[in-house]
C-alpha cells in the first residue's frame, strides 16, 4: 500500500487507522504496543468490541432507570422484608394519612428493621403524585427503600412484578 515517509519512519494507511482507533477508544499508546499488522488488527477488534459492549451495557442501564421512573419495572426482593401498599386509597392519596403511615413504617427508633415498600398505583399522574409526596415526607435513607410501580392488583403479572408472593405484608387501601 501507499506509505508516507515521516520523522517517525514510514507510515501506511492501516497504521494511521490503528492510531485513530487507539486514540478514540481512550486506550492510549502505553508501554507495550502491537507492532505487526495482525497484532494491530486484533487490538482494533478488541477496542471495537469494547465500544459495542460498553454501548450495549449503558443502554441497558439507561433503560432500567427509565423503567423505574415510569413505574414499569419490577421489585427485586432483597435480604430484608418488603411490604406492599396498593388500592384506590393509594391512587387518591391523602397526604395527612400517608405521612402518618410513613412516620410509623420508617420510624427512626427501629431503623434496622425498616422494610422495603412497594407502592403500586394505576396511572402516571397518581404515580408522580405519590413520588412527590414521598420525596417531600421521607428521609433520603427511607426513600431508598421505596419502589414505585404502575399497575393494578387485579392483574396477575403486576402482582408478580411487586413480588406479592414474597411480601411480609400487603396493605390494600
PDB file of N, CA, C and O in Angstrom, residues 58-74 124 127-128 131 147-150 161:
ATOM      1  N   UNK A  58     -24.498   0.326  28.687  1.00  0.00           N
ATOM      2  CA  UNK A  58     -25.006   1.649  29.061  1.00  0.00           C
ATOM      3  C   UNK A  58     -26.467   1.771  28.647  1.00  0.00           C
ATOM      4  O   UNK A  58     -27.294   2.297  29.399  1.00  0.00           O
ATOM      5  N   UNK A  59     -26.808   1.246  27.482  1.00  0.00           N
ATOM      6  CA  UNK A  59     -28.199   1.248  27.023  1.00  0.00           C
ATOM      7  C   UNK A  59     -29.110   0.490  27.978  1.00  0.00           C
ATOM      8  O   UNK A  59     -30.235   0.930  28.267  1.00  0.00           O
ATOM      9  N   UNK A  60     -28.648  -0.639  28.478  1.00  0.00           N
ATOM     10  CA  UNK A  60     -29.447  -1.420  29.430  1.00  0.00           C
ATOM     11  C   UNK A  60     -29.645  -0.650  30.737  1.00  0.00           C
ATOM     12  O   UNK A  60     -30.732  -0.658  31.306  1.00  0.00           O
ATOM     13  N   UNK A  61     -28.600   0.021  31.196  1.00  0.00           N
ATOM     14  CA  UNK A  61     -28.697   0.792  32.436  1.00  0.00           C
ATOM     15  C   UNK A  61     -29.679   1.950  32.268  1.00  0.00           C
ATOM     16  O   UNK A  61     -30.526   2.189  33.120  1.00  0.00           O
ATOM     17  N   UNK A  62     -29.580   2.650  31.143  1.00  0.00           N
ATOM     18  CA  UNK A  62     -30.489   3.769  30.875  1.00  0.00           C
ATOM     19  C   UNK A  62     -31.931   3.259  30.795  1.00  0.00           C
ATOM     20  O   UNK A  62     -32.852   3.887  31.321  1.00  0.00           O
ATOM     21  N   UNK A  63     -32.130   2.112  30.172  1.00  0.00           N
ATOM     22  CA  UNK A  63     -33.464   1.524  30.071  1.00  0.00           C
ATOM     23  C   UNK A  63     -34.014   1.164  31.449  1.00  0.00           C
ATOM     24  O   UNK A  63     -35.199   1.394  31.728  1.00  0.00           O
ATOM     25  N   UNK A  64     -33.180   0.611  32.314  1.00  0.00           N
ATOM     26  CA  UNK A  64     -33.624   0.265  33.670  1.00  0.00           C
ATOM     27  C   UNK A  64     -34.016   1.513  34.447  1.00  0.00           C
ATOM     28  O   UNK A  64     -35.031   1.522  35.153  1.00  0.00           O
ATOM     29  N   UNK A  65     -33.230   2.560  34.314  1.00  0.00           N
ATOM     30  CA  UNK A  65     -33.544   3.810  35.003  1.00  0.00           C
ATOM     31  C   UNK A  65     -34.866   4.380  34.497  1.00  0.00           C
ATOM     32  O   UNK A  65     -35.715   4.819  35.276  1.00  0.00           O
ATOM     33  N   UNK A  66     -35.051   4.339  33.183  1.00  0.00           N
ATOM     34  CA  UNK A  66     -36.289   4.838  32.581  1.00  0.00           C
ATOM     35  C   UNK A  66     -37.496   4.029  33.047  1.00  0.00           C
ATOM     36  O   UNK A  66     -38.533   4.585  33.385  1.00  0.00           O
ATOM     37  N   UNK A  67     -37.352   2.706  33.077  1.00  0.00           N
ATOM     38  CA  UNK A  67     -38.454   1.858  33.552  1.00  0.00           C
ATOM     39  C   UNK A  67     -38.796   2.184  34.995  1.00  0.00           C
ATOM     40  O   UNK A  67     -39.972   2.226  35.373  1.00  0.00           O
ATOM     41  N   UNK A  68     -37.774   2.404  35.805  1.00  0.00           N
ATOM     42  CA  UNK A  68     -38.007   2.761  37.202  1.00  0.00           C
ATOM     43  C   UNK A  68     -38.756   4.066  37.340  1.00  0.00           C
ATOM     44  O   UNK A  68     -39.663   4.196  38.166  1.00  0.00           O
ATOM     45  N   UNK A  69     -38.408   5.040  36.523  1.00  0.00           N
ATOM     46  CA  UNK A  69     -39.091   6.337  36.573  1.00  0.00           C
ATOM     47  C   UNK A  69     -40.538   6.231  36.130  1.00  0.00           C
ATOM     48  O   UNK A  69     -41.402   6.923  36.637  1.00  0.00           O
ATOM     49  N   UNK A  70     -40.805   5.356  35.153  1.00  0.00           N
ATOM     50  CA  UNK A  70     -42.172   5.196  34.646  1.00  0.00           C
ATOM     51  C   UNK A  70     -42.976   4.174  35.443  1.00  0.00           C
ATOM     52  O   UNK A  70     -44.169   4.021  35.215  1.00  0.00           O
ATOM     53  N   UNK A  71     -42.322   3.469  36.365  1.00  0.00           N
ATOM     54  CA  UNK A  71     -43.035   2.513  37.195  1.00  0.00           C
ATOM     55  C   UNK A  71     -43.362   1.204  36.508  1.00  0.00           C
ATOM     56  O   UNK A  71     -44.245   0.472  36.945  1.00  0.00           O
ATOM     57  N   UNK A  72     -42.666   0.877  35.426  1.00  0.00           N
ATOM     58  CA  UNK A  72     -42.978  -0.354  34.692  1.00  0.00           C
ATOM     59  C   UNK A  72     -41.960  -1.459  34.934  1.00  0.00           C
ATOM     60  O   UNK A  72     -42.034  -2.511  34.327  1.00  0.00           O
ATOM     61  N   UNK A  73     -41.061  -1.227  35.864  1.00  0.00           N
ATOM     62  CA  UNK A  73     -40.076  -2.255  36.195  1.00  0.00           C
ATOM     63  C   UNK A  73     -40.670  -3.283  37.146  1.00  0.00           C
ATOM     64  O   UNK A  73     -41.888  -3.464  37.215  1.00  0.00           O
ATOM     65  N   UNK A  74     -39.815  -3.928  37.893  1.00  0.00           N
ATOM     66  CA  UNK A  74     -40.237  -4.923  38.884  1.00  0.00           C
ATOM     67  C   UNK A  74     -39.444  -4.703  40.164  1.00  0.00           C
ATOM     68  O   UNK A  74     -38.330  -4.209  40.133  1.00  0.00           O
ATOM     69  N   UNK A 124     -49.857   7.267  35.466  1.00  0.00           N
ATOM     70  CA  UNK A 124     -48.673   8.099  35.654  1.00  0.00           C
ATOM     71  C   UNK A 124     -48.938   9.276  36.592  1.00  0.00           C
ATOM     72  O   UNK A 124     -48.073   9.653  37.380  1.00  0.00           O
ATOM     73  N   UNK A 127     -48.929   8.058  40.167  1.00  0.00           N
ATOM     74  CA  UNK A 127     -47.572   7.611  40.471  1.00  0.00           C
ATOM     75  C   UNK A 127     -46.668   8.808  40.759  1.00  0.00           C
ATOM     76  O   UNK A 127     -45.935   8.820  41.749  1.00  0.00           O
ATOM     77  N   UNK A 128     -46.750   9.825  39.917  1.00  0.00           N
ATOM     78  CA  UNK A 128     -45.927  11.030  40.119  1.00  0.00           C
ATOM     79  C   UNK A 128     -46.340  11.791  41.384  1.00  0.00           C
ATOM     80  O   UNK A 128     -45.492  12.334  42.093  1.00  0.00           O
ATOM     81  N   UNK A 131     -44.805   9.886  44.235  1.00  0.00           N
ATOM     82  CA  UNK A 131     -43.356  10.133  44.294  1.00  0.00           C
ATOM     83  C   UNK A 131     -43.059  11.495  44.907  1.00  0.00           C
ATOM     84  O   UNK A 131     -42.175  11.624  45.764  1.00  0.00           O
ATOM     85  N   UNK A 147     -40.104   1.458  46.264  1.00  0.00           N
ATOM     86  CA  UNK A 147     -40.173   1.174  44.822  1.00  0.00           C
ATOM     87  C   UNK A 147     -41.584   1.520  44.365  1.00  0.00           C
ATOM     88  O   UNK A 147     -42.564   1.050  44.933  1.00  0.00           O
ATOM     89  N   UNK A 148     -41.688   2.355  43.345  1.00  0.00           N
ATOM     90  CA  UNK A 148     -42.974   2.764  42.806  1.00  0.00           C
ATOM     91  C   UNK A 148     -43.261   1.970  41.539  1.00  0.00           C
ATOM     92  O   UNK A 148     -42.427   1.925  40.625  1.00  0.00           O
ATOM     93  N   UNK A 149     -44.446   1.368  41.478  1.00  0.00           N
ATOM     94  CA  UNK A 149     -44.843   0.612  40.298  1.00  0.00           C
ATOM     95  C   UNK A 149     -46.200   1.080  39.808  1.00  0.00           C
ATOM     96  O   UNK A 149     -47.103   1.352  40.597  1.00  0.00           O
ATOM     97  N   UNK A 150     -46.339   1.132  38.504  1.00  0.00           N
ATOM     98  CA  UNK A 150     -47.603   1.466  37.865  1.00  0.00           C
ATOM     99  C   UNK A 150     -48.281   0.156  37.508  1.00  0.00           C
ATOM    100  O   UNK A 150     -47.760  -0.632  36.720  1.00  0.00           O
ATOM    101  N   UNK A 161     -44.802  -8.637  39.514  1.00  0.00           N
ATOM    102  CA  UNK A 161     -43.814  -7.558  39.435  1.00  0.00           C
ATOM    103  C   UNK A 161     -43.502  -6.977  40.802  1.00  0.00           C
ATOM    104  O   UNK A 161     -42.389  -6.525  41.059  1.00  0.00           O
TER     105      UNK A 161
END
